[in-house]
Coordinates of C-alpha atoms in Angstrom, one line a residue:
X1 CA 129.3 96.2 9.2
X2 CA 125.7 96.0 10.0
X3 CA 124.8 94.6 6.9
X4 CA 127.7 92.0 6.8
X5 CA 126.7 90.7 10.1
X6 CA 122.8 89.9 9.4
X7 CA 124.1 87.7 6.5
X8 CA 126.5 86.1 9.1
X9 CA 124.2 85.6 11.2
X10 CA 122.4 83.8 8.8
X11 CA 125.5 80.6 8.9
X12 CA 124.5 80.0 12.2
X13 CA 122.7 77.2 11.4
X14 CA 125.3 76.2 10.1
X15 CA 127.0 75.3 12.9
X16 CA 124.7 73.3 14.8
X17 CA 125.0 71.1 17.9
X18 CA 128.3 70.4 16.7
X19 CA 130.3 73.3 16.4
X20 CA 133.6 73.6 15.9
X21 CA 136.5 76.8 15.9
X22 CA 137.1 74.6 12.4
X23 CA 133.3 74.5 11.4
X24 CA 133.8 78.7 12.3
X25 CA 136.3 79.1 10.2
X26 CA 134.9 77.9 7.8
X27 CA 131.9 80.4 7.6
X28 CA 134.4 83.1 8.0
X29 CA 136.4 81.8 5.0
X30 CA 133.7 82.0 2.9
X31 CA 132.5 85.4 3.9
X32 CA 136.4 86.5 3.3
X33 CA 136.3 85.8 -0.2
X34 CA 132.8 86.3 -1.2
X35 CA 133.8 90.5 0.1
X36 CA 131.7 90.4 2.4
X37 CA 134.7 91.7 4.7
X38 CA 137.2 93.6 2.8
X39 CA 141.0 94.0 2.9
X40 CA 141.6 95.9 6.2
X41 CA 138.2 94.9 8.2
X42 CA 139.1 95.3 12.1
X43 CA 136.3 91.9 12.9
X44 CA 135.0 92.2 16.2
X45 CA 135.2 89.6 18.6
X46 CA 131.3 90.9 20.0
X47 CA 130.2 91.9 17.1
X48 CA 130.8 88.3 15.3
X49 CA 130.7 85.6 18.1
X50 CA 127.3 87.5 18.5
X51 CA 126.7 86.4 15.6
X52 CA 127.5 83.6 15.4
X53 CA 125.8 82.6 18.6
X54 CA 129.5 80.7 20.0
X55 CA 132.7 81.8 22.5
X56 CA 135.4 84.3 22.8
X57 CA 137.3 80.9 22.7
X58 CA 135.9 79.8 20.0
X59 CA 136.0 82.9 17.7
X60 CA 139.8 82.8 18.9
X61 CA 140.1 79.6 17.4
X62 CA 138.9 80.6 14.1
X63 CA 140.3 83.5 14.2
X64 CA 143.8 81.7 15.0
X65 CA 143.6 79.2 12.0
X66 CA 142.4 82.1 9.7
X67 CA 145.9 83.9 10.1
X68 CA 147.5 80.1 9.7
X69 CA 145.9 80.9 6.4
X70 CA 147.9 84.2 5.6
X71 CA 143.9 85.5 5.9
X72 CA 144.0 87.4 8.7
X73 CA 146.9 89.4 10.0
X74 CA 146.4 89.9 14.3
X75 CA 147.4 93.1 15.4
X76 CA 149.2 94.3 18.9
X77 CA 146.4 96.2 21.2
X78 CA 144.6 97.1 17.6
X79 CA 142.8 93.5 17.2
X80 CA 142.2 91.4 14.4
X81 CA 141.9 92.5 10.9
X82 CA 141.7 91.3 7.2
X83 CA 144.8 90.7 5.7
X84 CA 145.8 93.3 2.6
X85 CA 148.0 91.8 0.8
X86 CA 150.8 93.4 -1.3
X87 CA 152.4 93.1 -4.7
X88 CA 155.1 90.5 -3.3
X89 CA 152.7 88.0 -1.9
X90 CA 150.3 89.0 -5.4
X91 CA 153.4 87.3 -6.7
X92 CA 154.3 84.3 -4.5
X93 CA 150.9 83.4 -4.7
X94 CA 150.4 83.3 -9.4
X95 CA 154.3 80.9 -8.3
X96 CA 152.9 78.8 -6.3
X97 CA 149.6 78.7 -7.9
X98 CA 151.4 77.7 -11.9
X99 CA 153.9 75.4 -10.5
X100 CA 149.9 73.2 -9.2
X101 CA 147.9 73.8 -12.2
X102 CA 150.5 73.6 -14.2
X103 CA 151.5 70.8 -13.3
X104 CA 147.9 69.0 -12.8
X105 CA 147.1 69.4 -16.7
X106 CA 150.9 68.1 -17.1
X107 CA 150.0 64.6 -14.9
X108 CA 146.6 64.0 -16.3
X109 CA 147.2 60.7 -18.3
X110 CA 145.7 60.0 -21.8
X111 CA 142.0 61.5 -22.1
X112 CA 139.3 61.6 -21.7
X113 CA 139.7 63.6 -19.0
X114 CA 136.3 64.2 -16.4
X115 CA 135.9 68.0 -17.6
X116 CA 132.3 68.2 -16.1
X117 CA 133.0 70.4 -13.4
X118 CA 135.7 72.4 -15.4
X119 CA 132.7 72.9 -18.9
X120 CA 130.5 74.1 -15.8
X121 CA 132.0 76.9 -14.7
X122 CA 133.1 78.3 -17.6
X123 CA 129.4 77.9 -18.8
X124 CA 128.6 79.5 -15.0
X125 CA 131.2 82.6 -16.0
X126 CA 129.6 83.0 -19.4
X127 CA 125.9 83.5 -18.3
X128 CA 127.6 86.2 -15.2
X129 CA 129.0 87.9 -17.8
X130 CA 125.8 88.6 -20.6
X131 CA 124.0 89.8 -16.9
X132 CA 127.2 92.1 -16.2
X133 CA 128.1 90.8 -12.9
X134 CA 131.7 90.7 -12.5
X135 CA 132.3 89.8 -8.9
X136 CA 130.2 86.5 -10.5
X137 CA 132.6 86.2 -13.0
X138 CA 135.8 86.2 -10.6
X139 CA 134.2 83.7 -8.8
X140 CA 133.3 81.6 -11.3
X141 CA 137.2 82.5 -11.9
X142 CA 137.8 81.2 -9.5
X143 CA 135.6 77.9 -9.6
X144 CA 137.2 77.3 -13.1
X145 CA 140.8 76.9 -11.3
X146 CA 139.3 75.2 -8.5
X147 CA 137.9 72.7 -10.8
X148 CA 141.3 72.5 -12.9
X149 CA 143.1 71.5 -9.9
X150 CA 140.5 68.8 -9.0
X151 CA 141.6 67.3 -11.8
X152 CA 144.0 65.6 -9.9
X153 CA 142.2 63.9 -7.7
X154 CA 144.0 64.6 -4.4
X155 CA 142.5 66.1 -1.6
X156 CA 145.7 67.6 -0.9
X157 CA 146.1 69.6 -2.9
X158 CA 142.6 70.7 -2.7
X159 CA 142.7 71.9 0.6
X160 CA 147.1 73.3 -0.7
X161 CA 144.9 75.7 -3.5
X162 CA 141.8 76.0 -1.3
X163 CA 143.8 78.8 0.7
X164 CA 145.7 80.0 -2.2
X165 CA 142.8 81.1 -3.8
X166 CA 141.1 82.5 -1.0
X167 CA 144.4 84.1 -0.3
X168 CA 144.1 84.8 -4.1
X169 CA 140.5 86.7 -3.7
X170 CA 141.8 89.2 -0.9
X171 CA 144.0 90.9 -3.7
X172 CA 140.9 90.6 -6.7
X173 CA 138.7 92.3 -4.3
X174 CA 140.6 95.3 -4.6
X175 CA 140.4 95.7 -7.2
X176 CA 138.4 99.2 -9.0
X177 CA 137.5 97.5 -12.6
X178 CA 136.2 94.4 -12.4
X179 CA 135.3 93.7 -16.0
X180 CA 138.9 94.8 -17.6
X181 CA 140.5 92.6 -15.7
X182 CA 138.4 88.8 -16.1
X183 CA 136.5 89.6 -19.2
X184 CA 140.1 88.6 -21.3
X185 CA 139.3 85.3 -19.7
X186 CA 136.4 83.8 -20.1
X187 CA 137.5 82.9 -23.7
X188 CA 140.7 81.6 -22.1
X189 CA 139.1 79.0 -19.8
X190 CA 137.1 78.2 -23.1
X191 CA 139.4 77.4 -25.1
X192 CA 141.6 75.4 -22.8
X193 CA 138.2 73.0 -21.8
X194 CA 137.9 72.8 -25.6
X195 CA 141.8 71.2 -25.8
X196 CA 141.6 69.4 -22.9
X197 CA 138.2 67.8 -24.2
X198 CA 140.2 66.7 -27.6
X199 CA 143.5 66.1 -25.2
X200 CA 145.6 67.9 -26.3
X201 CA 146.9 68.6 -23.3
X202 CA 150.5 69.7 -23.8
X203 CA 149.2 72.5 -25.1
X204 CA 146.8 72.4 -23.1
X205 CA 149.4 73.3 -20.2
X206 CA 151.4 75.5 -22.5
X207 CA 148.6 77.5 -23.0
X208 CA 147.6 77.7 -19.0
X209 CA 151.5 78.8 -18.4
X210 CA 150.6 82.0 -20.7
X211 CA 147.1 82.8 -19.6
X212 CA 148.9 82.3 -15.2
X213 CA 151.8 84.9 -16.6
X214 CA 149.8 87.3 -18.7
X215 CA 146.8 87.3 -15.4
X216 CA 149.8 88.2 -13.2
X217 CA 150.5 90.8 -15.2
X218 CA 147.5 92.4 -15.0
X219 CA 146.7 92.0 -11.7
X220 CA 149.8 94.0 -11.1
X221 CA 149.3 96.2 -12.5
X222 CA 145.8 97.3 -11.2
X223 CA 146.6 96.4 -7.6
X224 CA 150.2 98.0 -7.1
X225 CA 148.4 101.4 -7.9
X226 CA 145.3 100.6 -5.5
X227 CA 147.3 98.8 -2.2
X228 CA 148.1 102.2 -0.8
X229 CA 144.4 102.9 -0.4
X230 CA 143.2 100.2 2.0
X231 CA 146.9 100.0 3.8

């Protein structure tokens, strides 16, 4: 926990003089998504509050917000923990992804589309793979899907999926062979981008649906064997 708290203390400057529970929750959400606090980790009020320089009440409100987002869980007489997803949670997340992401592509209208962010995410994933950084590939893949959702131009949809993707990463952090899980999707991201660049919206939606179904099967296959180790 010491290394994680050192990094957290570096985030203290982000709070500024207008520190709020929402901004604390933003920092903790990012740290959880990045794997600094893995699933099953107990979060110490004293240590985290001291690292960020915030009051106990502010931190508790941030914990409450992240519990509402299903990233944390409060256990009576034990404290607050980073949530460990069940296989059923993972399946439900993918149902939500399929509904939202496919609907975004379906509703794009006539090309051309603003695909710069999507292209940058594809390039970043390929660069991280060349460097052998599979955690970085996972992050780039999430960015790809966030940029895909952003094509809808809806702040509400972006907010919804921000929480969904953060929750999904709780499952990714339990995977013991990230290369096997993520490598096949580098090419598929590139193919979906190419289809959208050519204005092939319907074909891109079909491929995205197949992609998400395959991704769910692959993740559940490895996650179901690993989740008991952190429960």
